Coordinates of C-alpha atoms and ligand atoms in Angstrom, one line a residue:
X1 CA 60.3 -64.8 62.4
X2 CA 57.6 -62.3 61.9
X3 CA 58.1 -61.4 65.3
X4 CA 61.5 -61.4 65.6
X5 CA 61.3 -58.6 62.4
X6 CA 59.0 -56.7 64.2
X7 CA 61.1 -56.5 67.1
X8 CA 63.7 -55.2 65.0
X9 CA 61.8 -52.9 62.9
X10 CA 61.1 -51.6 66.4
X11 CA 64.3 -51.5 67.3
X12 CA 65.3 -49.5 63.9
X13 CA 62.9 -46.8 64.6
X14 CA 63.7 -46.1 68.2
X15 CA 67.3 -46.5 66.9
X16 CA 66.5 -43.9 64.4
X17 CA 64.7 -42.0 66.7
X18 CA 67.6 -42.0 68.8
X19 CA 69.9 -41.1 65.9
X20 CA 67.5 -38.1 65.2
X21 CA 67.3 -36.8 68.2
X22 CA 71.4 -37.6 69.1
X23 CA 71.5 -35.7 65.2
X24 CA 69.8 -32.7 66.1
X25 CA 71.2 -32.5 69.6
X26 CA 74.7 -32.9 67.8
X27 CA 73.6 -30.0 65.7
X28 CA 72.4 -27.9 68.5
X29 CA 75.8 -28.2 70.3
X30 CA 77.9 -27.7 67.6
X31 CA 76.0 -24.6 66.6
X32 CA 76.3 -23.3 70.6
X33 CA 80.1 -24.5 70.3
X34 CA 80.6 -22.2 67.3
X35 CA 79.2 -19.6 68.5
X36 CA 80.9 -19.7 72.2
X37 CA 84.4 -20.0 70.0
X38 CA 82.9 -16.7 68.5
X39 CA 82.0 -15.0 71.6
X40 CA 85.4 -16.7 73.0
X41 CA 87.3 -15.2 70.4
X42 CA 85.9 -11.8 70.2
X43 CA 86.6 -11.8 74.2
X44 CA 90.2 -12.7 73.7
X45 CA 90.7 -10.0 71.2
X46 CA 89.3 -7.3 73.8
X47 CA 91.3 -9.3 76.4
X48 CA 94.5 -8.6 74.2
X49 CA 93.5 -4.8 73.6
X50 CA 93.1 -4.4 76.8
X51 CA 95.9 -5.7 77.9
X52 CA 98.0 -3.9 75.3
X53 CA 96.0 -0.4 76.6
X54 CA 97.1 -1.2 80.2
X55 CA 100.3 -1.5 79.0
X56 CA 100.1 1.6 77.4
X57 CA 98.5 3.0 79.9
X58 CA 101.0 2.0 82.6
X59 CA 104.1 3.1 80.7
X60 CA 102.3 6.9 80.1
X61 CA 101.3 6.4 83.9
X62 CA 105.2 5.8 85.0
X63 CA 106.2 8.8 83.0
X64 CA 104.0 11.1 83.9
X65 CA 104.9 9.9 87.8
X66 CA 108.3 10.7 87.7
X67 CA 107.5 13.8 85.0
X68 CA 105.9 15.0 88.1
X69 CA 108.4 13.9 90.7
X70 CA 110.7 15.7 89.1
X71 CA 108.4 19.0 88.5
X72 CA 107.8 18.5 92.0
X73 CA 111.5 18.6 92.9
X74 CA 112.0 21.3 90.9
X75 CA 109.3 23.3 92.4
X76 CA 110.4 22.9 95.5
X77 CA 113.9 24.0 95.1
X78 CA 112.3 27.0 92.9
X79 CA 110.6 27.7 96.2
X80 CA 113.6 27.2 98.5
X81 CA 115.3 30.2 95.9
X82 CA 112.0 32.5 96.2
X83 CA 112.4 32.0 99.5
X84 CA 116.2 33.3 99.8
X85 CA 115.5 35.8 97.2
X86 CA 112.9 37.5 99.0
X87 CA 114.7 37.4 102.3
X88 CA 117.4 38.6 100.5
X89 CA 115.5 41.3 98.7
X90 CA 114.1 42.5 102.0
X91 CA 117.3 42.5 103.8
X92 CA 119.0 44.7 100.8
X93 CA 116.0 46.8 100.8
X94 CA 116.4 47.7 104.5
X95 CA 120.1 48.2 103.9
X96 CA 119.4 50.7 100.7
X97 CA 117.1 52.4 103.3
X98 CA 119.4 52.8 105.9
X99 CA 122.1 54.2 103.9
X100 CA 119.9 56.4 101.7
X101 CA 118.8 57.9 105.1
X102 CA 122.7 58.0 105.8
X103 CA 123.8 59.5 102.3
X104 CA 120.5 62.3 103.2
X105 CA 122.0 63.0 106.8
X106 CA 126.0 62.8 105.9
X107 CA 124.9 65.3 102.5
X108 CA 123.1 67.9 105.0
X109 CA 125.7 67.8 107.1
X110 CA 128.7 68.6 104.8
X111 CA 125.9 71.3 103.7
X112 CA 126.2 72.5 106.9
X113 CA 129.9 72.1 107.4
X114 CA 130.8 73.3 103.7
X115 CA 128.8 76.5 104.9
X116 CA 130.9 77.0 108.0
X117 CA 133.8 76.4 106.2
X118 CA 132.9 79.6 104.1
X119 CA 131.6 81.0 107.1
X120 CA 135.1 81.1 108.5
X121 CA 137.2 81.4 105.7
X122 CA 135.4 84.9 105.3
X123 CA 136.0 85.4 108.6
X124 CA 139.2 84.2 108.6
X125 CA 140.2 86.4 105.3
X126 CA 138.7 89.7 107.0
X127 CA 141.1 89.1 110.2
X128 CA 144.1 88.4 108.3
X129 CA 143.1 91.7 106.3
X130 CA 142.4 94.3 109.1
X131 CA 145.3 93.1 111.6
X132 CA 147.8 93.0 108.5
X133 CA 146.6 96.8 108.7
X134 CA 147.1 97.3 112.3
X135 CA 143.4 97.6 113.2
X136 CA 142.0 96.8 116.7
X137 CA 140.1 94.1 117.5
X138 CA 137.6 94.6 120.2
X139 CA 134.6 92.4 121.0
X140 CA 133.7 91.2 117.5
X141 CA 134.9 93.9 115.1
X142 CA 138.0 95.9 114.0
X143 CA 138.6 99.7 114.6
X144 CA 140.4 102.1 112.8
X145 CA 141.2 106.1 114.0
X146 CA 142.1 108.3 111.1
X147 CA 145.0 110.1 111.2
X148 CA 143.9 113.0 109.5
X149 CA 140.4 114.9 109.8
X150 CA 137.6 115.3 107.9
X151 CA 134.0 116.2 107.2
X152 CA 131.4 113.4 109.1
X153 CA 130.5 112.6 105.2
X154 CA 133.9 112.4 104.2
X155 CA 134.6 109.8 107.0
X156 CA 132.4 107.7 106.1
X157 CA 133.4 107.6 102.6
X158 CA 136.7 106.9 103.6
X159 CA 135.4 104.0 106.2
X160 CA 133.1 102.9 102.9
X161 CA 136.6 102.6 100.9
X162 CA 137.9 100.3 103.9
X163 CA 135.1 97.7 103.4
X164 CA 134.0 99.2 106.9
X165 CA 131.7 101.8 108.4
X166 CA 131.4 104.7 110.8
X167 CA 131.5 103.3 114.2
X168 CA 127.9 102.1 115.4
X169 CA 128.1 102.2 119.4
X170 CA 125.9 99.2 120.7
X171 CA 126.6 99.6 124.3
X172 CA 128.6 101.1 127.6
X173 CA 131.3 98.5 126.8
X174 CA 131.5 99.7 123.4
X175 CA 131.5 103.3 124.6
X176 CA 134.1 102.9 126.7
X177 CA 136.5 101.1 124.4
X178 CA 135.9 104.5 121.8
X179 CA 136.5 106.9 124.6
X180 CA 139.7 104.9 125.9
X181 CA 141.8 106.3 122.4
X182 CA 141.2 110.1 124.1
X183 CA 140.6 111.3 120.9
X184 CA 137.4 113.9 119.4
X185 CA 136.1 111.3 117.1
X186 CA 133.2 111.7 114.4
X187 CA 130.9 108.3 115.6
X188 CA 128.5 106.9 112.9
X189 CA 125.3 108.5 114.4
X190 CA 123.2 111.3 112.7
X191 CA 120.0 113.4 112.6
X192 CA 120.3 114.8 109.1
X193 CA 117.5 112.6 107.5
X194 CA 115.4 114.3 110.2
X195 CA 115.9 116.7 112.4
X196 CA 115.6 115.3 116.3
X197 CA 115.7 112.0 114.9
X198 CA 119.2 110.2 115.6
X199 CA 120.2 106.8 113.6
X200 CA 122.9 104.6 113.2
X201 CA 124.0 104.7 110.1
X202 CA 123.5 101.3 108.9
X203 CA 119.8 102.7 109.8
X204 CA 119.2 101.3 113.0
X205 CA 117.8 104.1 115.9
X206 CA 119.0 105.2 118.4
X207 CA 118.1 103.0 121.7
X208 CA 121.3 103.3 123.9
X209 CA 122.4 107.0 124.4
X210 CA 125.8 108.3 126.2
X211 CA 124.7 112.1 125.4
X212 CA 127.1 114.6 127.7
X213 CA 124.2 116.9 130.1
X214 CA 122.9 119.1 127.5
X215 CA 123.8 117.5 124.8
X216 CA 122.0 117.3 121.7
X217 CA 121.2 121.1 121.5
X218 CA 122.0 122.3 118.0
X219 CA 124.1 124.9 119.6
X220 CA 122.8 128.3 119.6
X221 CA 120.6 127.8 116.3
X222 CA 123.2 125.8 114.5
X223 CA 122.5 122.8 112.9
X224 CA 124.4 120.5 114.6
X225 CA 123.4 117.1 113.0
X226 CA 126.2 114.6 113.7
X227 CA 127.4 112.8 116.9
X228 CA 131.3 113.3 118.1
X229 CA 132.8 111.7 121.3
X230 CA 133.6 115.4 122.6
X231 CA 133.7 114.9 125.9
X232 CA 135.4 111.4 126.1
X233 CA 136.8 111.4 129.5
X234 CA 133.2 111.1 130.8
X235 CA 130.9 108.0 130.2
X236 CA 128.5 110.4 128.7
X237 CA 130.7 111.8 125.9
X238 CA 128.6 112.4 122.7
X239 CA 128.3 115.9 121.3
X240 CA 126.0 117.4 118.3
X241 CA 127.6 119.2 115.7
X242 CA 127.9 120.4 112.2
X243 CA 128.4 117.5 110.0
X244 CA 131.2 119.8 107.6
X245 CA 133.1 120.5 110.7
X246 CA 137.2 118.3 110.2
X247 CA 137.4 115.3 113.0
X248 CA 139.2 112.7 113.4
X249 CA 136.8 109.4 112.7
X250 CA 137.0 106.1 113.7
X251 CA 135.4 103.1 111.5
X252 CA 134.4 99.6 112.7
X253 CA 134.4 96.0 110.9
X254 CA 132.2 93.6 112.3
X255 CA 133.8 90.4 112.0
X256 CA 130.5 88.2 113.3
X257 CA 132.9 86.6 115.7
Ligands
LIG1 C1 130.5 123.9 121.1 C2 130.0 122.8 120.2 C3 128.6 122.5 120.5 C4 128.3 122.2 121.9 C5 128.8 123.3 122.7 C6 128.7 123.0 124.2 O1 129.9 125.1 120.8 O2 130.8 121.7 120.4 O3 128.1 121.4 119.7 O4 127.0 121.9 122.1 O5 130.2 123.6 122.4 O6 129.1 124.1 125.0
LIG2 CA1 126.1 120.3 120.4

């Protein structure tokens, strides 16, 4: 009996060993099972945030994709405009050139036609003038021979009051068209600024001469200071003689033509 209580006495303490030991185990587990439902919990939660910041994430993602697609599109068709612009800018810029280089060519050139337009409506005016009044037209001018006589001053006075001058004789064509009218004929050539020295009177000198032999010679003493086609059935026809003396005169227009 006594051994059969000792036995189980034995038994009891293992037993309760056993229970201690399962106890504390127990307790160990339970504590590591609360605190991996913690540590399970708080990792859920961060699982969730996360999961709601992808989200997030993703949605600003897909918007700001096709934000930039359409940037992107619009860019390039911005580009594609530029583009045409410029060439079109530099093609309208090489037209403006081209015609303001026109416009500057077609302006000088209706300068230049305006001016010969004047040119020969002068012109035109002075012929219509002086063959309305039955002058001669020779070589580029009109001619007039007076009817009446006068002093060399006088003449040219009266040739001045034509819009004309004394007749300037350039050269042996010239010469001979004066002599052909047969007529004594004061000519627009002089020595009475100084003496010896014979000028046109528009002031040009004297280069061709048709002087008859002898001729100038301020005749015995006289002063014989203006030129007259004396002699004018010889090529050399001009005479010296005193400007108050009466001749006929013969003015000359120059036309330019
Ligand atoms: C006249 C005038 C002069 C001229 C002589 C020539 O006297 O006409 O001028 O020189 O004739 O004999
Ligand atoms: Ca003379």
């Amino acid at each position: 009996m006594e051994a059969k209580s000792k036995s189980l006495t034995a038994e009891r303490d293992e037993m309760m060993g056993s229970l201690k030991t399962c106890t504390s185990q127990k307790t160990a587990l339970s504590t590591e099972r609360d605190s991996l439902k913690r540590t399970n919990s708080a990792i859920e939660e961060k699982s969730k945030r996360l999961t709601s910041e992808k989200e997030d994430l993703s949605r600003r993602l897909n918007s700001c994709t096709s934000q930039k697609t359409a940037l992107t599109a619009e860019r390039d068709s911005l580009k594609r405009t530029n583009t045409d612009t410029q060439e079109k800018l530099t093609r309208l810029q090489s037209e403006f050139t081209k015609q303001r280089a026109e416009l500057h060519s077609n302006t000088l050139q209706l300068t230049g036609l305006r001016r010969e337009r004047d040119e020969l409506q002068t012109k035109l005016t002075v012929f219509e003038r002086y063959s309305k009044q039955s002058w001669t037209y020779f070589s580029g001018s009109f001619y007039y021979i007076s009817t009446t006589k006068k002093s060399w001053r006088d003449s040219q006075y009266d040739c001045w009051g034509k819009g004309a001058d004394l007749v300037i004789i350039d050269n042996k064509e010239e010469n001979a068209f004066v002599r052909k009218f047969q007529k004594k004929l004061w000519i627009g050539l002089s020595d009475r600024l100084r003496e010896g020295s014979w000028i046109w009177q528009d002031g040009t000198p004297l280069r061709t001469s048709f002087w008859y032999p002898g001729e100038p010679n301020n005749f015995r003493g006289t002063e014989e200071d203006c030129a007259e086609t004396k002699y004018y059935d010889y090529e050399n026809s001009w005479n010296d003689v005193e400007c108050t003396n009466a001749n006929f005169w013969m003015c000359e227009k120059k036309t330019g033509v």
